[in-house]
XYZ file of C-alpha atoms in Angstrom:
708
model
C 189.800 146.922 104.010
C 187.806 149.327 101.828
C 188.045 146.900 98.896
C 186.185 144.320 100.994
C 183.536 146.871 101.927
C 183.014 147.852 98.281
C 181.979 144.273 97.538
C 178.827 144.993 99.574
C 177.738 147.698 97.105
C 175.459 147.151 94.123
C 177.041 147.740 90.664
C 175.832 151.345 90.322
C 176.934 152.247 93.858
C 180.360 150.678 93.225
C 180.751 152.631 89.982
C 179.897 155.875 91.751
C 182.398 155.190 94.550
C 185.358 154.241 92.331
C 184.986 156.730 89.443
C 187.398 159.730 89.405
C 188.273 160.336 85.740
C 186.042 163.404 85.256
C 183.369 165.446 87.048
C 180.721 163.065 88.376
C 176.956 163.472 88.800
C 175.303 160.833 90.978
C 171.547 160.851 90.466
C 170.472 159.229 93.712
C 166.829 158.201 93.929
C 165.012 158.223 97.256
C 166.244 155.495 99.606
C 168.987 154.380 97.205
C 171.872 154.498 99.712
C 173.127 157.964 98.839
C 174.854 158.637 102.180
C 176.491 155.218 102.024
C 177.908 155.982 98.582
C 179.283 159.379 99.666
C 180.928 158.016 102.830
C 182.396 155.014 100.995
C 183.748 157.344 98.287
C 185.484 159.505 100.898
C 186.909 156.435 102.669
C 188.021 155.029 99.299
C 189.964 158.213 98.478
C 191.703 158.173 101.838
C 192.633 154.479 101.872
C 193.135 153.764 98.159
C 194.719 157.051 97.003
C 196.151 158.299 100.322
C 194.219 161.588 100.183
C 194.710 163.628 103.336
C 191.267 163.667 105.027
C 191.390 167.401 105.755
C 191.927 168.106 102.036
C 188.628 166.498 101.056
C 185.702 168.921 101.229
C 182.219 167.429 101.614
C 179.295 169.847 101.709
C 175.729 169.040 102.720
C 172.715 171.041 103.880
C 172.267 170.412 107.625
C 174.662 170.162 110.556
C 173.020 166.865 111.461
C 173.787 165.361 108.030
C 177.356 166.711 108.170
C 177.945 165.201 111.615
C 176.498 161.837 110.535
C 178.647 161.776 107.391
C 181.843 162.527 109.317
C 180.990 159.889 111.910
C 180.310 157.201 109.301
C 183.588 157.859 107.498
C 185.374 157.489 110.832
C 183.639 154.160 111.440
C 184.620 152.893 107.990
C 188.270 153.774 108.597
C 188.260 152.412 112.173
C 189.227 155.753 113.622
C 188.696 159.481 113.456
C 189.105 160.836 109.940
C 189.231 164.621 110.046
C 187.401 165.134 106.752
C 186.204 168.703 106.168
C 182.447 168.013 106.242
C 180.241 171.067 106.624
C 177.221 172.968 105.368
C 177.703 175.725 102.785
C 177.089 178.285 105.527
C 179.626 176.707 107.903
C 182.206 176.513 105.124
C 181.732 180.209 104.435
C 182.049 180.995 108.159
C 185.496 179.345 108.113
C 186.421 181.298 104.973
C 185.348 184.557 106.576
C 187.182 183.834 109.825
C 190.418 183.674 107.861
C 189.780 186.459 105.359
C 187.060 188.811 106.660
C 189.535 191.715 106.803
C 189.756 191.544 102.989
C 186.105 192.615 102.804
C 186.279 195.163 105.611
C 185.164 193.091 108.628
C 187.008 192.098 111.815
C 187.717 188.365 112.355
C 185.521 188.018 115.483
C 182.316 188.854 113.667
C 178.759 188.281 114.858
C 176.180 186.151 113.023
C 172.655 187.438 113.537
C 169.575 185.206 113.418
C 166.095 185.873 112.045
C 164.866 187.610 115.201
C 167.917 189.883 115.265
C 167.343 190.731 111.624
C 163.749 191.701 112.386
C 164.913 193.896 115.284
C 167.339 195.784 113.033
C 164.609 196.320 110.445
C 162.130 197.550 113.067
C 164.705 200.092 114.216
C 165.253 201.254 110.627
C 161.526 201.573 109.926
C 161.138 203.639 113.088
C 164.028 205.910 112.079
C 162.548 206.409 108.601
C 159.030 206.852 110.010
C 157.615 204.227 107.641
C 154.289 202.419 107.908
C 155.016 198.952 109.329
C 151.880 197.535 107.701
C 153.194 198.310 104.231
C 156.847 197.815 105.175
C 156.258 194.756 107.353
C 159.614 193.753 108.946
C 159.154 190.052 108.080
C 158.205 190.879 104.489
C 161.111 193.318 104.076
C 163.423 190.692 105.611
C 162.301 188.189 102.959
C 162.826 190.767 100.213
C 166.364 191.430 101.414
C 167.051 187.697 101.561
C 165.760 187.178 98.011
C 167.970 190.002 96.740
C 171.087 188.694 98.491
C 170.469 185.181 97.158
C 170.310 186.477 93.603
C 166.646 185.578 93.117
C 165.489 189.083 92.231
C 166.765 192.638 91.791
C 166.077 195.152 94.567
C 164.653 197.527 91.921
C 161.846 195.024 91.236
C 160.370 195.725 94.640
C 160.298 199.444 93.932
C 158.085 198.722 90.916
C 155.650 196.945 93.249
C 155.132 200.072 95.349
C 157.932 199.769 97.903
C 159.653 202.989 96.863
C 161.837 203.181 100.005
C 163.096 199.596 99.891
C 166.524 200.486 98.434
C 167.039 202.996 101.227
C 166.070 200.345 103.807
C 168.354 197.777 102.149
C 171.368 200.110 102.208
C 170.739 201.222 105.785
C 170.302 197.597 106.908
C 173.673 196.612 105.424
C 175.286 199.718 106.939
C 174.015 198.834 110.417
C 175.271 195.259 110.108
C 178.686 196.552 109.061
C 178.756 198.856 112.106
C 178.018 195.850 114.334
C 180.656 193.753 112.519
C 177.826 191.322 111.816
C 176.617 189.050 109.023
C 173.149 187.643 108.474
C 172.698 184.106 107.056
C 172.599 185.311 103.474
C 175.726 187.437 103.938
C 177.717 184.332 104.877
C 177.168 182.884 101.397
C 177.316 186.251 99.638
C 180.667 187.290 101.145
C 182.012 183.737 100.945
C 181.359 183.786 97.214
C 182.868 187.278 97.008
C 186.125 186.031 98.540
C 186.334 183.138 96.052
C 185.310 185.005 92.902
C 186.830 188.471 93.411
C 190.102 187.606 95.165
C 192.203 185.432 92.890
C 194.831 184.608 95.521
C 192.218 183.373 98.000
C 190.463 181.301 95.347
C 193.750 179.714 94.200
C 194.659 178.883 97.779
C 191.493 176.816 98.267
C 191.446 175.348 94.749
C 194.987 174.051 95.396
C 194.201 172.925 98.933
C 191.120 170.788 98.329
C 192.027 167.701 96.315
C 188.402 166.653 95.931
C 185.010 168.285 96.527
C 181.678 166.499 97.091
C 178.394 168.400 97.126
C 175.350 166.609 98.540
C 171.708 167.575 97.765
C 172.895 169.405 94.647
C 169.317 169.908 93.452
C 168.832 172.304 96.383
C 171.768 174.610 95.600
C 170.964 178.241 94.819
C 172.749 180.695 92.537
C 175.429 181.630 95.093
C 176.133 178.035 96.190
C 176.433 177.137 92.507
C 179.037 179.900 92.021
C 180.974 178.712 95.090
C 180.991 175.146 93.709
C 182.233 176.316 90.306
C 184.913 178.563 91.817
C 186.365 175.655 93.805
C 186.182 172.929 91.126
C 185.649 174.121 87.546
C 189.360 174.433 86.711
C 190.353 170.985 87.980
C 187.087 169.089 87.529
C 187.676 167.405 90.903
C 184.017 167.380 91.840
C 181.259 164.917 92.554
C 177.723 166.205 93.047
C 174.959 164.028 94.415
C 171.269 164.765 94.151
C 167.830 163.977 92.815
C 165.914 166.410 90.652
C 162.699 164.653 91.722
C 163.337 165.892 95.267
C 163.941 169.564 94.447
C 161.417 171.219 96.796
C 163.046 174.516 97.749
C 162.818 176.731 94.649
C 160.728 179.176 96.731
C 163.857 179.971 98.734
C 166.261 180.070 95.824
C 167.082 176.459 94.921
C 167.624 176.170 91.167
C 166.704 172.797 89.680
C 168.690 173.731 86.549
C 171.924 173.371 88.519
C 171.465 169.588 88.509
C 169.670 169.358 85.152
C 172.507 171.241 83.381
C 175.461 169.700 85.215
C 176.863 168.076 82.064
C 176.772 171.465 80.275
C 178.515 173.276 83.130
C 181.141 170.560 83.620
C 182.226 169.164 80.232
C 182.974 165.404 80.011
C 180.953 164.786 83.172
C 179.843 161.238 83.883
C 176.346 160.410 85.189
C 175.619 157.433 87.431
C 172.026 156.645 88.403
C 171.223 154.982 91.723
C 167.778 153.472 91.144
C 167.593 150.588 93.604
C 165.515 151.611 96.615
C 166.317 149.958 99.955
C 163.755 151.822 102.050
C 160.192 151.446 100.809
C 157.834 148.530 100.350
C 156.991 147.580 96.765
C 153.529 149.139 96.975
C 154.804 152.467 98.346
C 157.551 152.641 95.720
C 155.121 151.862 92.889
C 152.916 154.722 94.083
C 155.897 157.119 94.188
C 156.992 156.135 90.662
C 153.475 156.586 89.300
C 153.086 160.043 90.838
C 156.454 161.494 89.789
C 156.061 160.175 86.223
C 153.535 162.996 85.717
C 156.356 165.576 85.917
C 158.147 166.742 82.775
C 161.018 168.718 84.386
C 163.282 165.767 85.208
C 166.136 163.693 83.881
C 164.161 160.497 84.259
C 164.738 157.365 86.333
C 162.546 154.595 87.694
C 163.217 153.193 91.127
C 162.926 149.480 91.875
C 163.230 147.389 95.022
C 163.718 143.832 96.220
C 161.545 144.568 99.273
C 158.198 142.825 99.674
C 155.120 144.571 98.280
C 153.743 145.057 101.795
C 150.272 146.277 102.675
C 148.174 148.609 100.498
C 148.261 152.370 101.050
C 145.430 153.375 103.380
C 143.186 156.261 102.309
C 140.683 157.939 104.633
C 138.048 160.403 103.459
C 136.823 162.470 106.415
C 133.727 164.611 106.512
C 135.605 167.416 108.342
C 139.156 168.274 109.355
C 138.117 167.423 112.936
C 137.165 163.916 111.886
C 140.412 163.577 109.936
C 142.465 164.523 113.018
C 140.498 162.105 115.217
C 141.103 159.328 112.671
C 144.838 160.071 112.741
C 144.934 160.054 116.549
C 143.027 156.760 116.875
C 145.018 155.071 114.081
C 148.307 156.112 115.697
C 147.120 154.600 118.977
C 146.158 151.348 117.239
C 149.528 151.140 115.511
C 151.332 151.650 118.812
C 149.169 148.946 120.400
C 150.119 146.542 117.592
C 153.843 146.995 118.195
C 155.092 150.147 116.460
C 157.118 152.512 118.632
C 155.945 156.154 118.754
C 159.340 157.219 117.338
C 158.639 155.084 114.239
C 155.561 157.147 113.351
C 155.507 160.528 111.582
C 152.601 162.789 110.691
C 153.178 165.189 107.794
C 151.238 168.275 106.771
C 151.721 170.904 104.057
C 151.662 173.958 106.356
C 152.482 174.480 110.038
C 148.995 175.798 110.760
C 147.607 172.266 110.289
C 149.439 170.890 113.319
C 147.187 172.265 116.062
C 144.163 170.096 115.281
C 146.353 166.969 115.074
C 148.049 167.870 118.352
C 144.652 168.063 120.040
C 143.765 164.585 118.781
C 147.076 163.087 119.951
C 146.724 164.674 123.383
C 143.233 163.227 123.677
C 144.654 159.755 123.024
C 147.478 160.308 125.534
C 150.199 160.083 122.869
C 153.520 161.912 123.338
C 154.698 163.872 120.323
C 157.309 166.370 119.179
C 156.987 169.101 116.573
C 159.972 169.565 114.290
C 160.158 173.164 113.155
C 158.050 174.445 116.042
C 159.433 176.546 118.878
C 162.961 175.196 119.131
C 165.149 175.175 122.213
C 167.292 178.130 121.110
C 164.207 180.214 120.287
C 162.874 180.145 123.864
C 162.948 183.530 125.545
C 165.107 182.538 128.520
C 167.687 180.879 126.257
C 167.810 183.882 123.920
C 168.212 186.193 126.935
C 171.159 184.276 128.416
C 172.746 183.980 124.973
C 172.289 187.755 124.588
C 174.301 188.230 127.803
C 176.996 185.936 126.358
C 177.050 187.901 123.126
C 177.319 191.263 124.901
C 180.314 189.907 126.831
C 181.948 188.600 123.650
C 181.067 191.255 121.051
C 181.564 194.962 121.755
C 179.612 195.938 118.633
C 176.520 193.829 119.354
C 173.941 196.569 119.902
C 171.008 194.190 119.416
C 171.903 192.023 122.388
C 172.742 195.057 124.521
C 169.263 196.511 124.023
C 167.689 193.080 124.585
C 169.195 192.756 128.078
C 169.062 196.459 128.985
C 165.950 196.017 131.165
C 165.956 192.235 131.612
C 165.698 192.233 134.606
C 164.233 195.725 135.057
C 166.891 198.342 135.865
C 164.843 201.543 135.687
C 166.170 202.364 132.232
C 163.286 203.936 130.350
C 162.965 205.293 126.816
C 165.031 208.411 127.576
C 167.911 206.254 128.814
C 167.650 204.013 125.747
C 167.689 207.031 123.418
C 170.743 208.415 125.237
C 172.595 205.102 124.778
C 171.479 204.759 121.160
C 172.768 208.259 120.362
C 176.236 207.408 121.664
C 176.315 204.110 119.774
C 175.229 205.852 116.566
C 178.118 208.289 117.032
C 180.514 205.353 116.746
C 181.219 204.445 120.362
C 181.529 200.736 121.167
C 179.179 199.223 123.769
C 181.815 199.499 126.519
C 182.795 203.063 125.598
C 179.173 204.197 125.462
C 178.339 202.544 128.799
C 181.407 204.068 130.506
C 180.547 207.524 129.237
C 176.875 207.261 130.150
C 177.742 206.103 133.692
C 179.734 209.307 134.182
C 177.052 211.613 132.775
C 173.678 210.084 133.731
C 171.322 210.872 136.613
C 171.821 208.618 139.652
C 169.029 206.094 138.938
C 170.076 205.598 135.317
C 173.709 205.528 136.348
C 173.150 202.524 138.627
C 171.346 200.571 135.902
C 174.021 201.191 133.287
C 176.755 200.545 135.846
C 175.257 197.144 136.619
C 175.368 196.137 132.945
C 178.947 197.362 132.666
C 179.934 195.305 135.711
C 178.273 192.184 134.273
C 180.227 192.575 131.012
C 183.541 193.182 132.765
C 183.030 190.319 135.220
C 181.950 188.028 132.380
C 185.093 188.804 130.384
C 187.194 187.878 133.430
C 185.385 184.570 133.910
C 185.469 183.496 130.241
C 188.798 181.752 130.608
C 188.563 180.555 134.219
C 185.116 178.982 134.626
C 183.931 175.733 133.100
C 181.101 176.299 130.572
C 178.346 175.059 132.902
C 179.631 177.272 135.724
C 179.912 180.229 133.350
C 176.199 179.958 132.510
C 175.392 179.728 136.227
C 177.572 182.797 136.815
C 175.761 184.852 134.142
C 172.379 183.795 135.523
C 173.409 184.748 139.068
C 175.190 188.052 138.413
C 172.349 189.285 136.194
C 169.725 188.287 138.816
C 167.959 186.487 135.964
C 166.498 183.681 138.077
C 164.885 186.238 140.408
C 163.463 187.930 137.324
C 161.929 184.642 136.139
C 160.394 184.000 139.571
C 158.624 187.376 139.477
C 157.623 187.543 135.828
C 156.801 183.894 135.084
C 155.318 182.491 138.269
C 153.594 179.558 136.568
C 156.583 178.086 134.738
C 159.702 179.824 136.103
C 161.165 176.492 137.256
C 160.858 175.038 133.761
C 162.614 178.100 132.360
C 165.423 177.724 134.898
C 165.706 174.063 133.878
C 166.087 175.194 130.259
C 168.985 177.464 131.279
C 170.528 174.541 133.166
C 170.203 172.491 129.985
C 172.002 175.273 128.092
C 174.912 174.821 130.510
C 174.845 171.059 129.900
C 174.812 171.631 126.151
C 177.845 173.920 126.394
C 179.724 171.310 128.455
C 178.996 168.635 125.839
C 180.039 171.002 123.053
C 183.322 171.718 124.867
C 184.029 167.998 125.246
C 183.224 167.325 121.590
C 185.160 170.248 120.148
C 188.119 170.310 122.521
C 187.823 174.109 122.672
C 187.831 176.327 125.749
C 187.540 179.969 126.797
C 186.543 182.646 124.326
C 187.192 180.396 121.330
C 184.687 177.860 122.688
C 181.890 180.415 123.125
C 182.465 182.006 119.729
C 182.294 178.623 117.986
C 179.258 177.575 120.035
C 177.323 180.735 119.127
C 178.111 180.198 115.444
C 176.902 176.592 115.637
C 173.692 177.566 117.426
C 172.876 180.286 114.911
C 173.398 177.908 111.976
C 171.322 175.023 113.389
C 168.370 173.678 111.367
C 164.982 172.197 112.204
C 166.243 168.625 111.985
C 169.121 169.426 114.330
C 166.492 170.029 117.032
C 164.866 166.586 116.777
C 164.692 164.929 120.167
C 165.536 161.348 121.093
C 162.941 159.251 122.852
C 159.568 157.679 122.228
C 157.512 160.423 120.628
C 155.446 160.608 117.469
C 156.954 163.211 115.119
C 154.882 166.006 113.570
C 156.416 168.086 110.787
C 155.854 169.837 107.500
C 156.842 167.788 104.473
C 159.635 170.255 103.731
C 161.155 169.482 107.145
C 160.979 165.714 106.489
C 163.519 165.771 103.649
C 166.274 163.206 104.245
C 164.385 161.350 106.979
C 162.569 158.002 106.976
C 159.949 156.355 109.192
C 158.284 152.915 109.223
C 154.891 154.666 109.371
C 153.970 157.946 107.637
C 150.670 159.852 107.620
C 150.176 162.497 104.910
C 147.245 164.692 105.917
C 145.210 167.457 104.290
C 145.364 166.112 100.721
C 143.013 168.682 99.244
C 143.202 171.042 96.283
C 144.343 174.447 97.522
C 146.093 172.908 100.505
C 148.196 170.222 98.828
C 148.831 171.227 96.084
C 148.898 174.634 97.728
C 146.673 177.439 96.438
C 149.727 179.530 95.524
C 150.800 176.826 93.052
C 147.588 176.243 91.121
C 148.217 178.790 88.354
C 151.598 177.597 87.079
C 152.653 174.168 85.812
C 156.202 174.507 87.172
C 154.833 175.178 90.650
C 152.435 172.218 90.412
C 155.437 170.075 89.482
C 157.246 171.263 92.613
C 154.186 170.400 94.718
C 154.198 166.953 93.091
C 157.886 166.565 93.955
C 156.956 167.478 97.515
C 154.295 164.738 97.529
C 156.869 162.317 96.092
C 159.266 163.210 98.932
C 156.482 162.606 101.459
C 155.587 159.196 100.011
C 159.194 158.014 99.928
C 159.778 158.789 103.616
C 157.558 155.760 104.422
C 159.105 152.321 104.803
C 156.171 150.006 105.613
C 152.891 151.820 106.252
C 151.590 154.849 104.359
C 148.293 156.499 105.367
C 146.738 159.282 103.262
C 143.832 161.417 104.413
C 141.716 164.380 103.377
C 138.536 166.123 104.498
C 135.456 167.004 102.433
C 135.146 170.225 104.437
C 137.677 172.249 106.377
C 137.389 175.238 108.653
C 138.640 178.484 107.092
C 138.319 181.806 108.915
C 135.906 180.383 111.482
C 133.471 178.513 109.218
C 133.462 175.236 107.302
C 133.927 175.279 103.550
C 133.714 172.372 101.088
C 137.005 171.063 99.689
C 138.071 168.987 96.706
C 140.261 165.899 96.885
C 143.894 166.469 95.806
C 144.712 165.538 92.216
C 147.759 163.682 93.529
C 145.616 160.944 95.088
C 144.189 160.075 91.668
C 147.727 159.780 90.267
C 148.281 156.709 92.453
C 147.009 153.526 90.730
C 143.790 152.463 92.454
C 144.939 148.862 92.996
C 147.621 150.158 95.387
C 145.063 151.876 97.642
C 142.704 150.483 100.276
C 140.040 152.986 101.388
C 139.402 153.036 105.140
C 135.712 153.142 106.072
C 134.451 155.236 108.958
C 133.227 152.097 110.706
C 136.740 150.675 110.898
C 138.449 153.984 111.578
C 137.224 154.209 115.166
C 134.088 154.610 117.243
C 131.955 157.762 117.067
C 133.522 160.494 119.148
C 132.195 163.473 120.990
C 133.787 165.738 118.382
C 131.715 164.156 115.614
C 128.714 164.365 117.927
C 129.164 168.087 118.380
C 129.525 168.473 114.607
C 126.087 166.992 114.342
C 124.822 169.280 117.127
C 125.892 172.360 115.215
C 124.389 171.178 111.955
C 120.994 169.875 113.092
C 117.969 172.065 113.290
C 116.432 169.451 115.620
C 118.274 171.067 118.526
C 115.336 173.464 118.854
C 112.818 170.604 119.049
C 114.681 168.084 121.205
C 116.955 169.188 124.077
C 120.572 168.123 123.775
C 122.146 167.078 127.082
C 125.845 167.469 127.935
C 127.816 166.710 131.095
C 130.568 168.777 132.768
C 132.688 167.588 135.707
C 132.000 170.707 137.781
C 128.568 171.849 136.618
C 126.927 168.457 136.038
C 124.211 167.962 133.398
C 123.230 170.860 131.186
C 120.829 171.587 128.331
C 122.514 172.943 125.163
C 121.091 176.293 124.033
C 123.464 177.120 121.166
C 126.746 176.002 119.546
C 129.314 178.185 117.782
C 131.756 176.349 115.573
C 132.317 172.597 115.415
C 134.535 169.865 116.765
C 136.529 169.978 119.997
C 137.044 173.734 119.811
C 133.343 174.553 119.414
C 131.872 176.919 122.021
C 128.803 175.344 123.608
C 126.406 177.516 125.630
C 124.344 175.352 128.002
C 122.041 175.877 130.997
C 123.093 174.088 134.221
C 120.442 173.818 136.983
C 122.620 174.979 139.888
C 124.967 177.294 138.003
C 122.934 178.989 135.308
C 124.092 179.587 131.723
C 127.735 178.766 130.926
C 129.745 178.822 127.670
C 132.283 175.989 127.582
C 134.682 174.615 124.962
C 133.386 171.252 123.696
C 136.455 169.209 124.626
C 135.537 169.702 128.308
C 132.017 168.288 127.801
C 130.542 164.851 127.274
C 127.493 164.476 125.031
C 124.795 162.417 126.773
C 121.813 162.770 124.448
């Protein structure tokens, strides 16, 4: 069967699928069928060479990609193939579950997320009486992450004036150990430790996995590189797939040299280039090739396609960022009216802060949208609270979750009560032991509050094995009086928050059905999965335009792509302008953005953009000029859409004639008014106007209509 399927592949894809004589590097250009090649290679091993599926390890970078890969292999083999497909982090979680005792941790460990990490650091800074402006928890968290990922030495930060950072680092690790917890970086760090410092463990996995595939190899960091070498260097049973032209994560540790030096690290390695693009139109692909050819740090390949040339790339020069956003909104609406589905359209920007102005424009046009990388489902307060209750029930060392739910809902436990509990926990008592002791010793009011928490934990432990997941979530919500709390504290949207908790129950039910797990094992696995989820894992189904940073778009494709804010200092970003290597990474990022588009590509920039409350002139991005001019069709303002009230208010704020000729605006409630002054520009401008029956009012421009 697989032999027939292989006939569908092009010659380079077929070579990549069938080659096993030495380590293999597949240089897979954008849209070249990379996932197809990986899944066919796995299916080929299983059917042609009778490899046991569970002894093939395939590693990629998101849970979504891992799930898709596993599913596609199953489809190829007409049944479920239990291939070990995972992310690096998930693979290390499995390693640690089996061997955590070898590094001094219990098997049922806790994985803390970014918010938890910040909470631990805040506690440490308070204990050490350090200035949180200098030792900002987010900044210190990034420092710790960079150290753990091998990007920099902790001593380097001391040289930059953070003379207590080593003390913080050591105390942070000590507190995690006390909680039997790992942060994201620890998963890789300790996973590598098990494979490089424990020969028997390494040999066990080297012998077990007959073949290892690593996807997105250009994005591997120093620790992931060491894990790959530990598992495969001796046997050479490795295939890595990647594209150096899409290496866009060096700022978080990715090392482009891992893919550039593969043949040095793995002697006798073979290289296969996948250069036929199946995704983009001829015009879009020509633009991508022209742009990336300006980079010097690359192995070199030129993509080609049999697709039609398609329409030229559209380029819009706006006078302001407001006008740019309005152009995007109106163009999206036109595209939808001509037959494109909202889900086929994506709007990219370099930084998250650019989304707000685009959101305003889409809302004005009545267009539904989703933000990938915004506030995700599992980051919502009510979800984090209920999950904290779950974690307190499951993990006796989870102090973070215990303090999170201590007064949610309010239980009359003030700072003195918290300090009393903290003291006991610091002395080495578990959560349950500390709560039991404090119930015996506390004043009556405190006693009742602590007793209630203790009863919730004990009741929850009893129900873990007997209630279905959905009912268990309902039980936690009821016994904690959490719905009553939402009714009192969030009167405007408490029902929506309750619906989110209901959806958490639904999600758990689906997870139970998919995994086949139940009871404590189910909840432990679910919490691990939730903590390791990525931005793309949160993408919703349905007809919505997608907004995202270009970094978040990696691996995706859309028929229509907008790339906004193409200005020097924004894209390429200001932080990259001083170093050629960083400019090359920004260019790779632009290349990634271009190659997400299948049919329509729209570029835009503004001649002035608001910074810190006032407009400043900008300069067009150098990357636009790297696209051959014959591939581009400029969009004039006349064809981009009729004059809008936002552009009208821009003119209000910039004309001195306002003092000579009254400007008239209309408001639904106040009627006609004469403009006296304008602060700012665009839809968010504050307009002060005099209304005959209501006097002087200051109103945001989007609620006004300009009459004259």
